[in-house]
CSV table of C-alpha atoms in Angstrom, one decimal:
chain,number,residue,atom,x,y,z
A,260,MET,CA,78.3,188.6,77.6
A,261,PRO,CA,80.2,185.3,78.0
A,262,GLU,CA,78.4,182.4,79.5
A,263,THR,CA,79.2,182.0,83.2
A,264,ALA,CA,79.9,178.7,84.8
A,265,ARG,CA,76.9,176.9,86.1
A,266,HIS,CA,77.2,175.2,89.5
A,267,ILE,CA,75.6,171.8,90.2
A,268,PRO,CA,72.0,171.8,91.3
A,269,PRO,CA,72.4,172.5,95.0
A,270,VAL,CA,70.9,171.0,98.1
A,271,LEU,CA,69.5,172.2,101.4
A,272,SER,CA,71.9,173.1,104.2
A,273,ILE,CA,73.4,170.6,106.5
A,274,ASP,CA,74.7,171.6,109.9
A,275,PRO,CA,78.5,171.5,109.7
A,276,ARG,CA,78.6,170.5,113.3
A,277,LEU,CA,77.2,167.1,112.2
A,278,PHE,CA,80.2,166.5,110.0
A,279,PRO,CA,83.3,168.0,111.7
A,280,ARG,CA,85.7,166.2,109.4
A,281,LEU,CA,84.0,167.3,106.2
A,282,LYS,CA,86.5,168.4,103.5
A,283,VAL,CA,85.6,170.8,100.7
A,284,SER,CA,86.0,169.5,97.2
A,285,GLN,CA,86.8,172.0,94.5
A,286,ASN,CA,85.4,169.6,91.9
A,287,SER,CA,82.0,169.1,93.5
A,288,PHE,CA,80.2,171.0,90.8
A,289,ARG,CA,80.4,170.9,87.0
A,290,LYS,CA,80.8,173.7,84.6
A,291,ARG,CA,78.5,174.0,81.6
A,292,PRO,CA,80.5,173.2,78.4
A,293,SER,CA,80.8,176.1,76.2
A,294,SER,CA,80.4,176.0,72.4
A,295,HIS,CA,84.2,176.5,72.0
A,296,SER,CA,85.2,173.6,74.3
A,297,SER,CA,87.1,170.6,72.9
A,298,PRO,CA,85.2,167.3,72.2
A,299,SER,CA,86.9,165.7,75.2
A,300,CYS,CA,85.4,168.3,77.5
A,301,ASN,CA,81.8,167.8,76.3
A,302,VAL,CA,79.3,166.4,78.9
A,303,SER,CA,77.4,163.3,77.5
A,304,LEU,CA,73.8,163.8,76.7
A,305,LYS,CA,72.8,161.2,79.4
A,306,GLU,CA,74.7,163.2,82.1
A,307,GLN,CA,73.2,166.5,80.9
A,308,VAL,CA,69.7,165.1,81.1
A,309,ALA,CA,70.4,163.8,84.5
A,310,GLN,CA,71.7,167.2,85.6
A,311,ASP,CA,68.7,169.0,84.1
A,312,HIS,CA,66.3,166.8,85.8
A,313,ALA,CA,68.0,166.9,89.2
A,314,SER,CA,68.2,170.7,89.0
A,315,LYS,CA,64.4,170.9,89.0
A,316,THR,CA,64.2,169.4,92.4
A,317,THR,CA,66.5,171.8,94.2
A,318,ARG,CA,66.7,175.4,95.3
A,319,THR,CA,69.6,177.7,94.7
A,320,LEU,CA,72.6,177.9,97.0
A,321,SER,CA,76.0,179.4,96.4
A,322,PRO,CA,78.7,177.2,95.0
A,323,LEU,CA,80.6,177.3,98.3
A,324,GLU,CA,77.5,176.1,100.2
A,325,SER,CA,76.8,173.4,97.7
A,326,ALA,CA,80.3,172.0,97.9
A,327,SER,CA,80.8,172.3,101.7
A,328,ARG,CA,77.5,171.1,103.1
A,329,VAL,CA,77.3,167.6,101.5
A,330,PRO,CA,79.1,164.8,103.4
A,331,ALA,CA,81.4,162.4,101.7
A,332,PRO,CA,79.7,159.3,100.2
A,333,GLN,CA,80.1,156.0,102.0
A,334,ARG,CA,82.7,153.5,100.9
A,335,ALA,CA,81.3,150.6,98.9
A,336,SER,CA,81.5,147.1,100.1
A,337,SER,CA,82.1,145.7,96.6
A,338,LYS,CA,84.0,146.7,93.5
A,339,ARG,CA,80.8,147.4,91.5
A,340,GLY,CA,80.3,151.1,90.7
A,341,ALA,CA,84.0,151.7,90.9
A,342,LYS,CA,83.9,153.8,87.6
A,343,VAL,CA,81.6,156.4,89.3
A,344,SER,CA,83.8,159.2,90.7
A,345,ASN,CA,83.3,160.6,94.2
A,346,THR,CA,82.5,164.0,92.6
A,347,VAL,CA,79.4,162.5,90.9
A,348,ARG,CA,78.4,160.5,93.9
A,349,LYS,CA,78.6,163.6,96.2
A,350,GLN,CA,76.5,165.5,93.7
A,351,TYR,CA,73.7,163.0,93.7
A,352,LEU,CA,74.0,162.4,97.4
A,353,GLY,CA,73.1,166.1,97.8
A,354,PHE,CA,70.1,165.6,95.6
A,355,PHE,CA,68.9,162.7,97.8
A,356,ILE,CA,69.4,164.7,101.0
A,357,GLU,CA,67.3,167.4,99.5
A,358,GLU,CA,64.4,165.0,98.9
A,359,PHE,CA,64.6,163.3,102.2
A,360,LEU,CA,64.6,166.6,104.0
A,361,LYS,CA,61.1,167.0,102.8
A,362,THR,CA,59.9,164.0,104.8
A,363,CYS,CA,62.3,163.7,107.7
A,364,SER,CA,62.1,165.6,111.0
A,365,SER,CA,65.8,166.3,111.2
A,366,ARG,CA,68.8,166.9,109.0
A,367,GLN,CA,70.6,164.0,110.6
A,368,ALA,CA,67.8,161.5,109.7
A,369,ALA,CA,67.6,162.9,106.2
A,370,VAL,CA,71.4,162.5,105.7
A,371,LYS,CA,71.3,159.0,107.1
A,372,LYS,CA,68.5,158.0,104.7
A,373,ALA,CA,70.1,159.7,101.7
A,374,MET,CA,73.6,158.1,102.3
A,375,SER,CA,72.0,154.6,102.6
A,376,GLU,CA,70.0,155.1,99.4
A,377,GLU,CA,72.9,156.5,97.4
A,378,LYS,CA,75.2,153.7,98.6
A,379,VAL,CA,72.8,151.0,97.5
A,380,ILE,CA,72.6,152.5,94.0
A,381,PHE,CA,76.3,152.9,93.8
A,382,GLU,CA,77.1,149.3,94.8
A,383,ARG,CA,74.6,147.9,92.3
A,384,SER,CA,75.6,149.9,89.3
A,385,ALA,CA,78.1,148.3,87.0
A,386,ASN,CA,79.1,151.6,85.4
A,387,LYS,CA,78.6,155.4,85.4
A,388,PHE,CA,75.8,155.3,82.9
A,389,MET,CA,73.8,152.8,85.0
A,390,TYR,CA,74.4,154.9,88.1
A,391,LEU,CA,73.1,158.1,86.5
A,392,ASN,CA,70.1,156.3,85.1
A,393,VAL,CA,69.0,154.7,88.4
A,394,ALA,CA,69.8,157.8,90.4
A,395,VAL,CA,67.7,160.1,88.2
A,396,HIS,CA,64.9,157.5,88.3
A,397,ALA,CA,65.2,157.4,92.1
A,398,LEU,CA,64.9,161.1,92.4
A,399,LYS,CA,61.9,161.3,90.2
A,400,ILE,CA,60.0,158.6,92.2
A,401,LEU,CA,61.0,160.2,95.5
A,402,LYS,CA,59.7,163.6,94.3
A,403,ASN,CA,56.4,162.2,93.2
A,404,LEU,CA,55.6,160.1,96.3
A,405,ALA,CA,52.9,161.3,98.6
A,406,ASN,CA,54.6,162.9,101.7
A,407,GLN,CA,52.0,162.3,104.4
A,408,GLY,CA,51.8,160.3,107.6
A,409,PRO,CA,53.2,160.4,111.1
A,410,MET,CA,56.9,160.4,111.9
A,411,SER,CA,58.4,157.0,112.8
A,412,SER,CA,61.2,156.2,115.2
A,413,ASP,CA,63.9,157.0,112.7
A,414,GLY,CA,62.7,160.5,112.3
A,415,CYS,CA,61.2,160.0,108.8
A,416,GLN,CA,57.7,159.5,107.7
A,417,SER,CA,56.3,156.0,108.2
A,418,SER,CA,54.8,155.8,104.7
A,419,LYS,CA,56.7,153.1,102.7
A,420,ARG,CA,58.8,154.0,99.7
A,421,LYS,CA,60.2,152.4,96.7
A,422,ARG,CA,63.7,151.2,97.0
A,423,LEU,CA,65.2,152.6,93.9
A,424,SER,CA,68.0,150.3,92.8
A,425,SER,CA,68.6,147.0,91.0
A,426,GLY,CA,66.2,144.5,92.7
A,427,THR,CA,63.6,147.2,93.0
A,428,ILE,CA,61.1,146.8,95.9
A,429,LEU,CA,57.8,148.5,96.0
A,430,GLU,CA,56.0,149.1,99.3
A,431,GLY,CA,53.1,150.9,100.8
A,432,ALA,CA,51.4,153.6,98.8
A,433,ALA,CA,53.9,153.3,96.0
A,434,LEU,CA,53.1,149.6,95.6
A,435,TYR,CA,49.4,150.3,95.7
A,436,SER,CA,49.7,152.9,93.0
A,437,ALA,CA,51.7,150.7,90.8
A,438,LEU,CA,49.3,147.8,91.1
A,439,LYS,CA,46.2,149.7,90.2
A,440,SER,CA,46.9,149.3,86.5
A,441,TYR,CA,46.5,145.5,86.9
A,442,VAL,CA,43.1,145.7,88.6
A,443,LEU,CA,40.3,144.0,86.6
A,444,THR,CA,37.7,146.2,85.0
A,445,GLU,CA,34.0,145.6,85.7
A,446,GLU,CA,33.7,143.9,82.3
A,447,GLN,CA,36.6,141.6,83.1
A,448,LEU,CA,35.1,140.8,86.5
A,449,LYS,CA,31.8,139.7,84.8
A,450,GLU,CA,33.6,137.8,82.1
A,451,ASN,CA,35.7,135.8,84.6
A,452,GLY,CA,32.7,134.9,86.7
A,453,TYR,CA,33.2,137.1,89.7
A,454,PRO,CA,30.2,137.5,92.1
A,455,ARG,CA,28.7,141.0,91.6
A,456,TYR,CA,26.5,143.0,93.9
A,457,ASP,CA,22.7,142.8,93.4
A,458,PRO,CA,21.3,146.2,94.4
A,459,GLU,CA,17.8,144.9,94.4
A,460,ASN,CA,18.6,142.0,96.8
A,461,PRO,CA,21.2,142.9,99.4
A,462,GLY,CA,23.1,139.8,100.5
A,463,THR,CA,22.6,138.1,97.1
A,464,ALA,CA,25.3,137.9,94.4
A,465,LEU,CA,24.9,138.0,90.7
A,466,LEU,CA,26.9,135.8,88.2
A,467,PHE,CA,27.1,136.9,84.6
A,468,ASN,CA,28.9,134.0,83.1
A,469,GLY,CA,28.7,131.4,85.9
A,470,GLU,CA,28.1,127.8,85.0
A,471,VAL,CA,24.4,127.5,85.5
A,472,ASN,CA,23.2,124.1,86.4
A,473,LYS,CA,20.8,123.0,83.7
A,474,TYR,CA,18.9,120.9,86.3
A,475,ILE,CA,18.4,123.9,88.6
A,476,ALA,CA,14.7,123.7,88.0
A,477,ASP,CA,14.7,120.4,89.8
A,478,SER,CA,16.5,121.0,93.1
A,479,LEU,CA,16.7,117.3,93.8
A,480,ILE,CA,19.0,116.7,90.8
A,481,GLN,CA,22.7,117.7,91.0
A,482,VAL,CA,25.7,117.2,88.7
A,483,CYS,CA,29.0,115.8,90.1
A,484,CYS,CA,31.8,118.4,89.6
A,485,ARG,CA,34.3,115.5,89.3
A,486,CYS,CA,32.8,113.0,86.9
A,487,GLY,CA,29.9,115.0,85.4
A,488,ARG,CA,27.2,112.4,86.3
A,489,ARG,CA,23.8,113.3,87.6
A,490,PHE,CA,22.7,112.2,91.1
A,491,SER,CA,19.7,112.7,93.3
A,492,VAL,CA,19.4,114.4,96.7
A,493,THR,CA,16.7,115.2,99.2
A,494,PRO,CA,15.6,118.8,100.0
A,495,ASP,CA,18.0,118.8,102.9
A,496,GLY,CA,20.9,117.6,100.8
A,497,SER,CA,20.9,113.9,101.8
A,498,TYR,CA,21.8,111.4,99.0
A,499,ILE,CA,18.9,109.4,97.7
A,500,SER,CA,21.2,106.9,96.0
A,501,LYS,CA,24.7,106.5,97.2
A,502,GLU,CA,26.8,105.9,94.1
A,503,GLU,CA,30.6,105.7,93.9
A,504,CYS,CA,32.3,108.4,91.9
A,505,SER,CA,34.9,107.2,89.3
A,506,HIS,CA,36.9,110.2,88.1
A,507,HIS,CA,40.2,111.5,86.9
A,508,TRP,CA,41.6,114.0,89.5
A,509,GLY,CA,44.3,115.4,87.1
A,510,ARG,CA,43.8,118.2,84.6
A,511,THR,CA,43.7,117.7,80.8
A,512,ILE,CA,46.9,118.0,78.9
A,513,ARG,CA,46.9,118.5,75.1
A,514,ARG,CA,49.9,117.5,73.0
A,515,GLN,CA,50.5,117.9,69.4
A,516,VAL,CA,50.9,114.7,67.5
A,517,SER,CA,51.1,113.7,63.8
A,518,GLY,CA,47.7,114.4,62.4
A,519,GLY,CA,46.3,116.6,65.2
A,520,TRP,CA,46.2,116.9,68.9
A,521,ASP,CA,46.1,114.2,71.7
A,522,ALA,CA,44.4,115.1,75.0
A,523,ARG,CA,45.1,113.0,78.1
A,524,TYR,CA,44.7,113.3,81.9
A,525,SER,CA,47.8,114.4,83.8
A,526,CYS,CA,47.0,112.0,86.7
A,527,CYS,CA,47.3,108.7,84.9
A,528,GLY,CA,47.9,109.5,81.2
A,529,GLY,CA,44.4,108.1,80.3
A,530,SER,CA,42.7,109.5,77.2
A,531,LEU,CA,39.6,111.6,77.4
A,532,GLY,CA,36.5,109.5,78.1
A,533,SER,CA,38.5,106.7,79.8
A,534,VAL,CA,37.4,105.1,83.1
A,535,GLY,CA,38.5,107.2,86.0
A,536,CYS,CA,41.6,106.3,87.9
A,537,GLN,CA,40.2,107.5,91.2
A,538,LEU,CA,37.3,106.1,93.1
A,539,ALA,CA,35.4,108.1,95.7
A,540,LYS,CA,32.5,107.0,97.9
A,541,LEU,CA,30.0,109.7,96.8
A,542,HIS,CA,29.5,112.3,94.1
A,543,VAL,CA,30.1,115.9,95.1
A,544,TYR,CA,29.1,119.3,93.6
A,545,ASN,CA,29.8,123.0,93.8
A,546,GLN,CA,26.6,124.8,94.5
A,547,LYS,CA,27.3,127.9,92.6
A,548,GLU,CA,23.6,128.7,92.1
A,549,ASN,CA,23.3,129.3,95.9
A,550,LEU,CA,24.2,132.9,95.8
A,551,ASN,CA,22.7,134.0,99.1
A,552,GLY,CA,24.6,135.0,102.2
A,553,PHE,CA,27.1,137.2,100.5
A,554,VAL,CA,28.7,140.3,102.1
A,555,LYS,CA,30.3,143.3,100.4
A,556,THR,CA,33.4,145.2,101.3
A,557,SER,CA,32.6,148.9,102.2
A,558,LEU,CA,34.2,152.2,101.7
A,559,LYS,CA,36.4,153.5,104.5
A,560,LEU,CA,38.4,156.6,105.2
A,561,LEU,CA,41.8,156.4,103.4
A,562,PRO,CA,44.7,155.7,105.9
A,563,LEU,CA,47.2,158.5,106.6
A,564,ASP,CA,49.8,156.8,104.5
A,565,GLY,CA,47.5,156.6,101.5
A,566,ASN,CA,47.6,152.8,101.3
A,567,PRO,CA,44.2,151.0,101.7
A,568,GLY,CA,46.1,147.7,101.7
A,569,VAL,CA,47.4,145.0,99.3
A,570,TYR,CA,46.8,141.3,100.1
A,571,ALA,CA,46.9,137.9,98.5
A,572,VAL,CA,44.0,135.6,99.3
A,573,ASN,CA,43.5,131.9,99.0
A,574,SER,CA,40.6,129.8,100.2
A,575,GLU,CA,40.0,126.0,100.2
A,576,LEU,CA,36.8,124.0,99.9
A,577,CYS,CA,35.5,120.8,101.3
A,578,TYR,CA,32.3,119.1,100.0
A,579,THR,CA,29.3,118.8,102.2
A,580,LYS,CA,25.6,117.8,101.8
A,581,GLN,CA,25.0,121.3,100.6
A,582,GLY,CA,27.8,121.5,98.1
A,583,GLY,CA,31.3,123.0,98.2
A,584,THR,CA,31.9,124.9,101.5
A,585,LEU,CA,34.7,127.0,102.8
A,586,SER,CA,37.2,125.0,104.9
A,587,HIS,CA,40.3,127.2,105.1
A,588,VAL,CA,41.3,130.8,104.3
A,589,SER,CA,44.7,132.5,104.2
A,590,VAL,CA,45.6,136.2,103.7
A,591,ILE,CA,49.1,137.3,102.9
A,592,SER,CA,50.4,140.8,103.1
A,593,ALA,CA,52.5,142.4,100.3
A,594,ASN,CA,55.8,141.5,102.2
A,595,LEU,CA,54.7,137.8,102.3
A,596,GLU,CA,53.7,137.8,105.9
A,597,VAL,CA,50.7,135.7,107.0
A,598,VAL,CA,48.2,138.1,108.5
A,599,TYR,CA,45.2,135.8,108.7
A,600,ASP,CA,45.1,132.0,108.5
A,601,VAL,CA,42.2,129.9,109.9
A,602,PHE,CA,40.4,126.6,109.3
A,603,VAL,CA,36.7,127.0,109.1
A,604,LYS,CA,34.0,124.7,110.5
A,605,PRO,CA,31.3,123.9,108.0
A,606,ASP,CA,27.6,124.1,108.9
A,607,ASP,CA,26.8,120.8,107.3
A,608,GLU,CA,28.0,117.2,107.3
A,609,VAL,CA,31.3,116.9,105.3
A,610,ILE,CA,31.2,114.3,102.5
A,611,ASP,CA,34.8,114.8,101.2
A,612,PHE,CA,37.5,116.9,102.8
A,613,ASN,CA,39.3,117.4,99.4
A,614,THR,CA,42.7,116.9,101.0
A,615,ARG,CA,44.4,116.0,97.8
A,616,PHE,CA,44.0,119.6,96.4
A,617,SER,CA,43.5,121.7,99.5
A,618,GLY,CA,45.9,120.1,102.0
A,619,VAL,CA,43.2,120.4,104.6
A,620,THR,CA,42.8,117.2,106.6
A,621,ARG,CA,39.8,115.8,108.5
A,622,GLU,CA,41.4,116.8,111.8
A,623,ASP,CA,41.9,120.4,110.6
A,624,VAL,CA,38.2,120.8,109.8
A,625,MET,CA,36.8,118.9,112.8
A,626,ASN,CA,38.9,120.8,115.3
A,627,ALA,CA,38.1,124.2,113.7
A,628,LYS,CA,36.2,126.7,115.9
A,629,THR,CA,35.9,129.5,113.3
A,630,THR,CA,32.6,129.9,111.4
A,631,ARG,CA,32.0,131.6,108.1
A,632,SER,CA,30.4,134.5,110.0
A,633,ASP,CA,33.6,134.9,112.0
A,634,VAL,CA,35.6,135.0,108.7
A,635,HIS,CA,33.3,137.7,107.3
A,636,SER,CA,33.7,139.8,110.4
A,637,ALA,CA,37.5,139.5,110.2
A,638,LEU,CA,37.8,140.2,106.5
A,639,LEU,CA,35.4,143.2,106.5
A,640,THR,CA,37.5,144.7,109.3
A,641,MET,CA,40.8,144.1,107.4
A,642,PHE,CA,39.6,145.1,103.9
A,643,SER,CA,37.9,148.1,102.5
A,644,ALA,CA,36.3,148.6,99.1
A,645,ASP,CA,39.7,150.1,98.0
A,646,THR,CA,41.9,147.3,99.2
A,647,ILE,CA,43.6,145.4,96.4
A,648,LEU,CA,43.1,141.6,96.6
A,649,ILE,CA,45.4,139.2,94.6
A,650,GLY,CA,44.9,135.6,93.8
A,651,HIS,CA,44.8,132.9,91.1
A,652,SER,CA,41.3,132.5,89.7
A,653,LEU,CA,40.2,134.6,92.6
A,654,ASP,CA,36.6,134.3,91.5
A,655,LYS,CA,36.5,130.8,93.1
A,656,ASP,CA,37.9,132.1,96.3
A,657,LEU,CA,35.4,134.9,96.6
A,658,LEU,CA,32.6,132.5,95.8
A,659,ALA,CA,33.8,130.2,98.6
A,660,LEU,CA,34.2,133.2,101.0
A,661,LYS,CA,30.8,134.6,99.8
A,662,LEU,CA,32.5,138.0,99.5
A,663,ILE,CA,31.8,140.7,96.8
A,664,HIS,CA,34.8,142.8,96.0
A,665,SER,CA,35.8,144.9,93.0
A,666,MET,CA,39.6,145.8,93.4
A,667,VAL,CA,40.9,142.5,92.2
A,668,ILE,CA,44.1,141.3,90.5
A,669,ASP,CA,43.7,137.9,89.0
A,670,VAL,CA,47.1,136.2,88.3
A,671,SER,CA,45.4,134.0,85.7
A,672,VAL,CA,44.4,137.1,83.8
A,673,VAL,CA,47.8,138.9,84.2
A,674,PHE,CA,49.4,135.7,82.7
A,675,PRO,CA,46.7,134.7,80.2
A,676,HIS,CA,46.4,131.3,78.4
A,677,SER,CA,47.4,131.4,74.7
A,678,LEU,CA,44.0,129.9,73.9
A,679,GLY,CA,42.1,132.6,75.8
A,680,LEU,CA,39.1,132.0,78.1
A,681,PRO,CA,37.9,129.7,79.5
A,682,HIS,CA,41.4,128.2,79.4
A,683,LYS,CA,43.6,129.3,82.3
A,684,ARG,CA,47.2,128.5,83.2
A,685,SER,CA,47.7,126.7,86.5
A,686,LEU,CA,49.5,128.3,89.3
A,687,ARG,CA,52.0,125.5,89.4
A,688,ASN,CA,52.8,126.0,85.7
A,689,LEU,CA,53.2,129.8,86.1
A,690,MET,CA,55.6,129.4,89.1
A,691,ALA,CA,57.7,126.9,87.2
A,692,GLU,CA,58.0,129.0,84.1
A,693,TYR,CA,58.5,132.5,85.5
A,694,LEU,CA,60.1,131.9,88.9
A,695,SER,CA,61.6,128.4,88.5
A,696,HIS,CA,59.8,127.2,91.6
A,697,THR,CA,57.8,124.1,92.0
A,698,ILE,CA,54.6,123.8,94.0
A,699,PRO,CA,54.3,120.4,95.7
A,700,ASP,CA,51.0,118.6,96.2
A,701,ASN,CA,49.0,119.3,99.4
A,702,VAL,CA,50.7,122.8,99.6
A,703,LYS,CA,49.4,125.1,102.3
A,704,GLY,CA,46.9,127.8,101.3
A,705,SER,CA,49.3,130.5,102.6
A,706,ASP,CA,52.0,129.2,100.2
A,707,LYS,CA,49.6,129.5,97.3
A,708,ALA,CA,48.7,133.0,98.2
A,709,SER,CA,52.5,133.9,98.6
A,710,ALA,CA,53.1,132.3,95.1
A,711,CYS,CA,50.4,134.7,93.6
A,712,MET,CA,52.1,137.7,95.3
A,713,GLU,CA,55.5,136.7,94.0
A,714,LEU,CA,54.3,136.2,90.5
A,715,LEU,CA,52.7,139.6,90.4
A,716,MET,CA,55.7,141.3,91.9
A,717,TRP,CA,57.8,139.6,89.1
A,718,ARG,CA,55.4,141.0,86.5
A,719,VAL,CA,55.5,144.5,87.9
A,720,LYS,CA,59.3,144.4,87.9
A,721,GLU,CA,59.5,143.2,84.3
A,722,ASP,CA,57.0,145.7,83.1
A,723,ALA,CA,58.9,148.5,84.8
A,724,LYS,CA,62.0,147.6,82.9
A,725,SER,CA,60.3,148.5,79.6
A,726,ARG,CA,58.6,151.6,80.9
A,727,LYS,CA,60.0,155.0,80.0
A,728,TRP,CA,60.6,157.4,82.8
C-alpha cells in the first residue's frame, strides 16, 4: 500500500472567532518524502529530527484543522530570520500554542504567549537551521517544566520559565533546577572551610579545615590577621599593649622572571617580607575559633512554583575588641534586585571599620539600628534549607553571619585557581576576565553580590552551549 502523506504535528483548537481574518494556507503542513522522490525534495536530517520531536508533544487533528486554526506569525522588526518561511513559522507557532495551552487559563492567553515566544526566536535566528534548533530546544524545555502554581493576571501560571532564544534567561524553578549541579558537595563544603552543624552542641559550628590559632590555648594571645604579629589582650578583649600595625593591604602577585618567580604586593610593589606600606593604630584579628552563636536554616514546605529561592549574599566585617564582626549584609535576588541590605551595629567597641575593603564607613556603623539577632530573624524567614545561596568565598560571609547552610554555590570554586586550593581568584579578576567589568575600590556589598550572580549566570549560559539536548 503506498505511503500516505503525513501532515504536520498538529496543535490544539483555537476558536476561529478570535482570528476573523485568518487565512488557510495549503502549505501549512509537510509531506513525508518518499523513497522515489528526487534529491531536491528530500527533507534535511535536522528538519526531520525537529518534526519527529515536535510530533511527540501534540495530539492528532485533521489536516484541515491544523492548517486553519493557527494564526499567522507576527512580522519581525528586523531582517534576521528572513530565510525562515512563514510555513515553517506557522508550524512551530502551533507547537508553542499547544504547550502554552497546558498552563494558560484561556486560548487567547496561550496564543499571545506563543506568538511572543516564536517571534523572539525568529528575530534572533540568523538562518533556518538556527531557528529549527532553538525552536525544538524551546519546545523540549517547555514540555519538561513543572506546570504548577496559581494563575497570574495574564491568564498563565505565575511560575517562571526559561526564555528560549539567543540571550537565554533562566528564571524561577527552571533556574533553580539548572543551578543545582553547581552546588557544593558536603566534602567541598568541609574542604573550603564552611561552618558545619554540630549535632551534639546546637548553636555551635564545626570547622574541618579552618585556620586554627596555634595560640588558642592562651586566650590572652592573638595573631594579627594583617601583619601576622602576636599581641596580648585581656579576657574582655582590651589591648594590653597598644602597638601600631605595619602591613601591606594588597594581595600577593606572582610574576615569572628569568630564573624563577617574583612575588610582590599589589598595593605598593614591595617584595615579600618588606616593611608594610600601611600603618594602623592597632592590630586586629578574625576570631574564627569563636564558633558559638550560630543558627541553621531549616526545612520548609516547597512553594507552589517549586522554587525555594536563589540569592546572592555578601557580608562585610569591621574589627572590634572581640575580633572580626558583621557590619553589613546584602542579599540580591536572581534578577539582581536588592531584597535585603542593612548595616549592623556591633556589640563591642570598634577598633577598625575596614572601610578600604568593605566600603562601610564609621557613620554607617554608628548609625545602624539592626543587630545580628535581627539579621538572623530576617534571613531565617527569607531562606529555607533548600534555598541556593551564591557568593565569592561564601564561607567567610557565613562565618560573619554565623549562619550554617548547605545549598551553596561558591564562585571561587566554579572558577577555580590554576594552582588549586588554598589559592582562589579574586572577584575583581574574574569580573575583568569573563565579563569585561571592573570593580572599583570601596564598592558596595550589593554590587559584589550582583557580580557573583552575573558571573554564575555567565557560566550557566556557557555550559549550556556545549550541552547536548
